[in-house]
Coordinates of N, CA, C and O in Angstrom, one line a residue:
M1376 N 40.9 253.2 288.2 CA 41.2 252.3 287.0 C 42.4 252.0 287.0 O 43.3 252.8 285.7
R1377 N 42.7 250.6 285.6 CA 43.5 250.1 284.8 C 42.5 250.1 284.1 O 42.0 249.1 284.0
L1378 N 43.0 251.0 283.1 CA 41.7 250.2 281.7 C 42.7 250.5 280.7 O 44.2 250.3 280.5
I1379 N 42.3 248.7 280.8 CA 42.3 247.9 280.1 C 42.9 248.0 278.1 O 43.4 248.4 277.6
R1380 N 41.8 248.4 277.9 CA 41.7 249.1 276.3 C 39.7 249.2 276.3 O 39.0 248.8 277.6
I1381 N 39.2 250.3 275.3 CA 38.5 250.8 275.0 C 37.4 249.1 274.3 O 38.3 248.5 272.9
D1382 N 36.7 248.7 275.5 CA 35.8 246.9 274.6 C 35.4 247.1 273.3 O 35.5 246.3 272.5
H1383 N 34.3 247.9 273.6 CA 33.4 248.6 272.1 C 33.0 249.3 272.0 O 32.5 250.2 273.5
A1384 N 32.4 249.6 271.3 CA 31.5 251.1 270.9 C 30.1 250.9 270.6 O 30.2 249.9 269.2
S1385 N 29.7 251.1 271.7 CA 27.8 250.3 270.8 C 27.0 251.3 270.1 O 26.8 252.7 270.7
L1386 N 26.4 251.7 269.3 CA 25.7 252.2 268.6 C 24.1 252.2 268.4 O 23.4 251.2 268.1
N1387 N 23.4 252.6 268.3 CA 22.0 253.1 268.3 C 21.9 253.0 266.6 O 22.0 253.8 266.2
T1388 N 20.6 252.1 266.0 CA 20.4 252.4 264.9 C 18.4 252.3 263.5 O 18.0 252.3 264.6
G1389 N 19.2 253.4 263.7 CA 17.9 253.5 262.6 C 16.9 252.7 261.3 O 15.5 252.0 262.1
D1390 N 18.2 251.7 260.4 CA 17.5 250.5 260.3 C 19.0 249.7 260.5 O 19.8 249.7 259.9
R1391 N 18.7 248.3 261.3 CA 19.9 247.9 262.1 C 20.0 247.0 260.4 O 21.7 246.3 260.3
A1392 N 19.2 246.0 259.1 CA 20.1 245.0 258.9 C 21.1 246.0 257.4 O 21.7 245.0 257.2
A1393 N 20.0 247.4 257.3 CA 21.2 247.9 256.4 C 22.8 248.3 256.7 O 23.4 248.0 257.0
T1394 N 22.0 249.2 258.0 CA 23.4 249.2 259.7 C 24.5 247.6 259.1 O 25.6 247.7 258.7
L1395 N 24.1 247.0 259.5 CA 24.2 245.9 258.8 C 25.3 244.9 257.5 O 26.2 245.0 257.7
R1396 N 25.0 245.6 256.9 CA 25.0 245.7 255.6 C 26.3 246.0 255.4 O 27.7 246.0 254.3
W1397 N 26.7 247.7 255.7 CA 27.0 248.5 255.5 C 28.6 248.3 256.3 O 29.6 248.0 256.2
Y1398 N 29.0 247.8 257.5 CA 29.9 247.9 258.4 C 30.5 246.1 257.9 O 32.0 245.9 257.5
D1399 N 29.5 245.7 257.1 CA 29.6 244.5 256.4 C 30.7 244.3 255.2 O 31.6 244.1 254.9
E1400 N 30.0 245.1 254.4 CA 30.5 245.3 253.4 C 31.7 246.5 252.7 O 32.5 246.4 252.0
V1401 N 31.8 247.7 253.8 CA 32.8 249.2 254.1 C 33.8 248.6 254.3 O 35.1 248.1 254.7
L1402 N 33.6 247.7 256.2 CA 35.5 247.6 256.5 C 34.5 246.7 256.8 O 35.9 245.6 257.7
G1403 N 34.0 245.1 256.0 CA 34.5 244.0 256.4 C 34.1 243.5 258.2 O 34.7 242.2 258.3
L1404 N 33.1 244.0 258.6 CA 33.3 242.9 260.0 C 32.3 242.8 260.0 O 30.7 242.4 259.4
R1405 N 31.7 241.7 260.4 CA 30.6 240.9 260.1 C 30.5 240.5 262.1 O 30.9 241.0 263.1
R1406 N 29.0 239.8 261.7 CA 28.7 239.2 263.2 C 29.8 238.5 264.3 O 29.5 237.4 264.0
A1407 N 29.4 238.3 265.1 CA 30.9 237.3 266.3 C 29.6 236.2 266.5 O 30.8 235.3 266.9
H1408 N 28.5 236.7 266.7 CA 27.6 236.1 266.9 C 26.5 236.1 265.8 O 25.3 236.1 266.4
P1409 N 26.8 235.0 264.2 CA 25.8 234.9 263.8 C 24.0 235.0 263.8 O 23.1 234.9 263.4
D1410 N 24.5 233.8 264.9 CA 23.0 232.5 265.2 C 22.4 232.7 266.0 O 21.5 232.6 266.4
A1411 N 22.3 234.4 266.2 CA 21.9 234.6 267.9 C 20.9 235.5 267.6 O 20.5 236.0 266.8
P1412 N 19.9 235.4 267.8 CA 18.2 236.5 267.6 C 18.6 237.1 267.1 O 19.0 238.4 268.2
A1413 N 18.0 238.4 266.6 CA 18.2 239.6 265.7 C 16.6 240.4 267.2 O 15.1 240.3 266.0
V1414 N 17.0 240.7 268.7 CA 16.3 241.0 269.0 C 16.6 243.2 269.3 O 17.7 243.2 270.2
A1415 N 15.7 243.6 269.3 CA 15.7 244.9 269.0 C 16.9 245.8 270.5 O 17.6 246.2 270.1
E1416 N 16.7 245.2 271.5 CA 17.3 245.8 272.4 C 18.6 245.5 273.1 O 19.2 245.1 274.0
E1417 N 18.4 244.0 272.4 CA 20.0 243.3 272.5 C 20.6 243.5 271.5 O 21.0 244.4 270.3
P1418 N 22.5 243.8 271.3 CA 23.2 243.6 270.6 C 23.6 243.1 269.9 O 23.5 242.1 270.0
M1419 N 23.9 243.2 268.5 CA 24.3 242.4 267.8 C 25.9 242.4 267.9 O 26.3 244.5 267.1
F1420 N 27.5 242.4 267.8 CA 28.6 241.9 268.1 C 28.8 242.7 267.0 O 29.1 241.0 266.2
L1421 N 29.5 243.1 266.6 CA 30.2 243.2 265.1 C 32.1 243.1 265.4 O 32.8 243.7 266.2
G1422 N 32.4 241.9 264.6 CA 34.6 241.9 265.4 C 34.8 240.9 266.1 O 33.9 240.2 267.1
A1423 N 36.3 241.4 266.0 CA 36.7 239.7 267.9 C 36.0 240.8 268.6 O 36.3 241.5 269.5
D1424 N 36.3 239.1 269.7 CA 35.9 240.2 270.9 C 36.9 240.5 271.6 O 38.4 240.9 271.3
G1425 N 37.0 242.2 272.4 CA 37.3 242.8 272.7 C 37.8 244.5 271.7 O 38.7 244.9 272.0
A1426 N 37.0 244.5 270.4 CA 37.1 245.3 269.8 C 36.1 245.5 269.0 O 36.5 244.3 268.3
Q1427 N 35.4 245.1 269.8 CA 34.2 245.3 268.3 C 33.1 246.8 268.9 O 33.1 247.7 269.5
V1428 N 31.6 246.3 267.0 CA 31.1 247.8 267.8 C 29.6 247.0 268.0 O 30.1 246.2 266.6
A1429 N 29.7 247.5 268.9 CA 27.5 246.4 269.1 C 26.6 247.6 268.5 O 26.6 248.3 268.2
L1430 N 26.0 247.1 267.8 CA 24.4 247.9 267.3 C 23.1 247.3 267.8 O 22.8 246.5 268.2
F1431 N 22.3 248.3 267.9 CA 21.4 248.4 269.2 C 20.1 248.5 267.8 O 20.6 249.9 266.7
A1432 N 18.6 248.2 268.0 CA 17.6 249.0 267.4 C 16.8 249.4 267.9 O 15.2 249.2 268.1
D1433 N 16.7 249.6 269.1 CA 15.3 250.5 269.9 C 15.5 251.5 270.0 O 14.7 251.7 270.9
R1434 N 15.9 252.6 270.0 CA 16.2 254.0 270.0 C 16.6 254.6 268.9 O 17.4 254.0 267.8
A1435 N 17.2 255.3 269.1 CA 17.2 256.9 267.9 C 18.4 256.5 267.0 O 19.7 256.4 268.5
P1436 N 18.8 256.8 266.6 CA 20.2 256.1 266.4 C 21.3 257.6 266.5 O 21.0 258.5 267.4
G1437 N 22.3 257.4 267.0 CA 23.2 257.3 267.4 C 24.1 256.9 268.5 O 24.1 255.6 268.7
L1438 N 24.7 257.4 268.8 CA 26.2 257.0 270.3 C 25.7 256.3 271.4 O 24.2 257.3 272.0
R1439 N 25.2 255.4 271.6 CA 24.7 255.0 273.0 C 26.0 254.7 274.3 O 25.8 255.3 274.9
H1440 N 26.9 254.3 274.2 CA 27.5 253.7 275.1 C 29.8 253.7 274.5 O 29.6 252.9 273.9
V1441 N 30.1 254.1 275.2 CA 31.7 253.0 275.5 C 31.5 252.4 276.6 O 31.3 252.9 277.1
A1442 N 32.0 251.1 275.7 CA 32.7 250.9 276.9 C 34.3 250.6 276.9 O 34.7 250.2 277.0
L1443 N 34.6 250.2 278.8 CA 35.7 250.8 279.1 C 36.4 249.3 279.7 O 35.7 249.1 280.7
A1444 N 37.6 248.6 279.7 CA 37.9 247.5 280.7 C 38.8 247.4 281.4 O 39.5 248.2 281.2
T1445 N 38.6 247.4 282.3 CA 39.6 247.3 283.4 C 39.5 246.0 284.4 O 38.9 244.7 283.8
D1446 N 40.4 245.5 285.8 CA 40.1 244.1 285.9 C 39.1 245.0 287.5 O 38.7 245.9 287.5
A1447 N 38.8 243.2 287.7 CA 38.6 243.4 289.2 C 38.5 244.6 290.2 O 37.9 245.4 290.8
E1448 N 40.0 244.4 290.3 CA 40.1 246.0 291.0 C 39.7 247.3 291.4 O 39.5 248.2 291.8
G1449 N 40.0 247.3 289.2 CA 39.6 248.6 288.4 C 37.8 249.1 289.1 O 37.6 249.6 288.8
F1450 N 36.8 248.4 289.4 CA 35.8 248.1 288.4 C 35.4 248.5 290.2 O 34.5 248.7 290.3
A1451 N 35.9 247.6 291.0 CA 35.8 248.4 292.5 C 36.8 248.9 293.1 O 35.1 249.8 293.6
E1452 N 36.9 249.9 292.5 CA 37.6 251.6 292.6 C 37.1 252.8 292.2 O 35.9 253.4 292.3
V1453 N 36.2 251.5 291.3 CA 35.1 252.8 290.3 C 33.5 253.0 290.9 O 33.5 254.0 291.2
R1454 N 33.3 251.9 291.5 CA 32.5 251.6 292.4 C 32.1 252.9 293.2 O 30.8 253.4 293.4
A1455 N 33.6 252.8 294.1 CA 33.5 252.9 294.9 C 33.6 254.5 295.4 O 33.1 255.3 296.4
A1456 N 34.0 255.2 293.7 CA 34.3 256.8 293.1 C 33.8 257.0 293.6 O 32.3 257.8 294.2
L1457 N 31.9 256.1 292.8 CA 30.7 256.5 292.1 C 29.9 257.0 293.7 O 29.1 258.5 293.6
E1458 N 30.6 255.6 294.6 CA 29.0 255.8 295.5 C 29.8 256.8 296.6 O 28.9 257.6 296.7
A1459 N 30.3 257.0 296.5 CA 31.3 257.6 297.6 C 30.4 259.3 297.9 O 30.4 260.5 297.7
R1460 N 30.4 260.2 295.8 CA 30.4 260.9 295.0 C 29.1 260.6 294.9 O 28.5 262.0 294.2
G1461 N 27.8 260.2 295.5 CA 26.7 260.0 295.4 C 26.2 260.2 293.7 O 25.2 260.7 293.8
C1462 N 26.6 259.6 293.3 CA 26.9 259.2 291.1 C 25.9 258.2 291.4 O 26.0 256.8 291.1
A1463 N 25.1 258.8 290.6 CA 23.9 257.0 289.8 C 24.2 256.2 289.0 O 25.3 256.7 287.8
F1464 N 23.9 255.6 288.6 CA 25.0 254.1 288.1 C 23.6 252.7 287.8 O 22.7 253.0 288.7
K1465 N 24.0 252.2 287.2 CA 23.4 251.0 287.6 C 24.7 249.9 287.0 O 25.6 249.4 286.7
E1466 N 24.2 248.2 287.8 CA 25.3 247.9 287.2 C 23.9 246.0 286.6 O 23.8 246.1 286.8
E1467 N 25.7 245.5 286.0 CA 24.3 244.3 285.2 C 25.5 243.0 285.2 O 26.3 243.4 284.9
R1468 N 24.9 242.3 285.1 CA 25.7 241.0 284.8 C 24.8 240.9 283.5 O 24.0 240.0 283.4
H1469 N 26.3 240.5 283.0 CA 26.2 240.1 282.0 C 26.9 238.8 281.3 O 27.6 237.7 282.7
T1470 N 26.5 237.6 280.2 CA 27.0 236.2 280.0 C 28.1 236.1 280.6 O 28.8 235.3 281.4
A1471 N 29.0 237.2 279.9 CA 30.4 236.4 280.5 C 31.1 238.1 281.4 O 32.3 238.1 281.6
H1472 N 30.5 239.1 281.7 CA 31.3 239.8 282.8 C 30.1 240.6 283.4 O 29.6 240.7 283.4
D1473 N 31.0 241.4 284.8 CA 30.0 243.4 285.2 C 30.4 243.7 285.0 O 31.3 243.9 283.8
S1474 N 29.5 244.5 284.4 CA 28.7 245.6 284.0 C 29.1 247.1 284.8 O 27.6 246.6 286.0
I1475 N 28.7 248.2 285.0 CA 28.4 248.8 285.6 C 28.0 250.4 284.4 O 28.9 250.4 284.7
Y1476 N 26.7 251.4 284.7 CA 26.3 251.6 283.0 C 26.7 253.0 284.3 O 25.8 253.5 285.2
V1477 N 27.4 254.4 284.0 CA 27.6 256.2 284.5 C 27.7 256.8 282.9 O 28.0 256.5 281.9
D1478 N 26.2 257.8 283.6 CA 26.7 259.5 282.5 C 27.9 259.6 283.2 O 27.6 259.9 283.7
D1479 N 28.7 260.3 282.4 CA 29.7 261.0 282.5 C 29.1 262.7 282.8 O 27.7 263.0 282.3
P1480 N 29.4 263.9 282.8 CA 29.3 265.2 284.1 C 28.2 265.9 281.9 O 27.2 266.7 282.3
D1481 N 28.8 265.3 280.9 CA 27.9 265.7 279.4 C 26.9 264.5 279.8 O 26.1 265.7 277.7
G1482 N 26.3 263.4 279.7 CA 25.5 263.0 279.6 C 26.5 262.0 278.6 O 25.5 261.3 278.1
N1483 N 27.5 261.8 278.1 CA 27.7 260.4 277.6 C 27.3 258.7 278.4 O 28.4 258.6 280.5
T1484 N 27.0 257.8 277.8 CA 26.9 257.2 278.5 C 28.0 256.2 278.6 O 28.8 255.4 277.5
L1485 N 29.1 255.8 279.9 CA 29.8 255.1 279.8 C 30.1 253.1 280.2 O 28.6 253.8 281.6
E1486 N 30.3 252.8 280.3 CA 30.2 251.2 280.6 C 31.6 251.0 281.1 O 32.4 250.4 279.9
V1487 N 31.8 249.9 282.2 CA 33.3 250.0 282.9 C 32.8 249.3 283.4 O 31.8 248.0 283.8
M1488 N 33.3 247.9 282.3 CA 32.7 246.6 282.2 C 34.1 245.5 282.6 O 35.4 246.5 282.8
I1489 N 34.9 244.2 283.6 CA 35.5 243.6 283.8 C 35.4 242.8 282.3 O 35.1 242.4 282.0
A1490 N 36.8 242.3 282.6 CA 37.2 242.6 281.0 C 37.1 240.3 281.5 O 37.7 239.7 282.4
P1491 N 36.6 239.9 280.6 CA 36.3 238.3 280.5 C 37.3 237.1 280.6 O 37.6 236.2 280.9
E1492 N 38.7 237.8 280.1 CA 39.7 237.9 280.5 C 40.0 237.1 281.4 O 41.5 236.9 282.2
L1493 N 40.2 238.8 282.4 CA 40.1 238.5 283.9 C 39.4 238.0 284.8 O 39.7 238.0 285.9
G1494 N 38.3 236.9 283.9 CA 37.3 236.6 285.1 C 35.9 237.3 285.5 O 35.2 236.3 285.4
G1495 N 36.1 238.7 284.7 CA 35.2 238.8 284.6 C 33.5 238.9 285.0 O 32.8 240.3 285.1
F1496 N 34.0 238.6 286.7 CA 32.8 239.2 287.8 C 33.3 240.0 288.7 O 34.9 239.7 289.1
A1497 N 32.4 240.8 289.4 CA 32.9 241.2 290.2 C 33.5 240.3 291.5 O 33.9 240.3 292.6
G1498 N 32.7 239.5 292.2 CA 32.9 238.0 292.6 C 31.2 238.2 293.4 O 30.3 238.1 293.2

């Protein structure tokens, strides 16, 4: 897989409003889409596209996942490697890209996504 970048890290928050204030006041990171509704199971992205923190409010606080951006070829390679090994994974189509979610051997969740600037979708 051609790793383009770590696109975003997703965190589960205990008090999302307080966490949003902290990221704004301490790090200067503001909501990328301030008009989007605040739904607990949907992320609130902070910062610029391609270098973001996503905050969720529907689980206990902690790391939710790290998103690795690749191209369509890398995405297909990862899917094929997971299928060949019989690894469980979940595919999702988002507004701007396709993603695979998979747990590594230590239980850390990774999102492998097609970078939106490269078309975003597997086909």
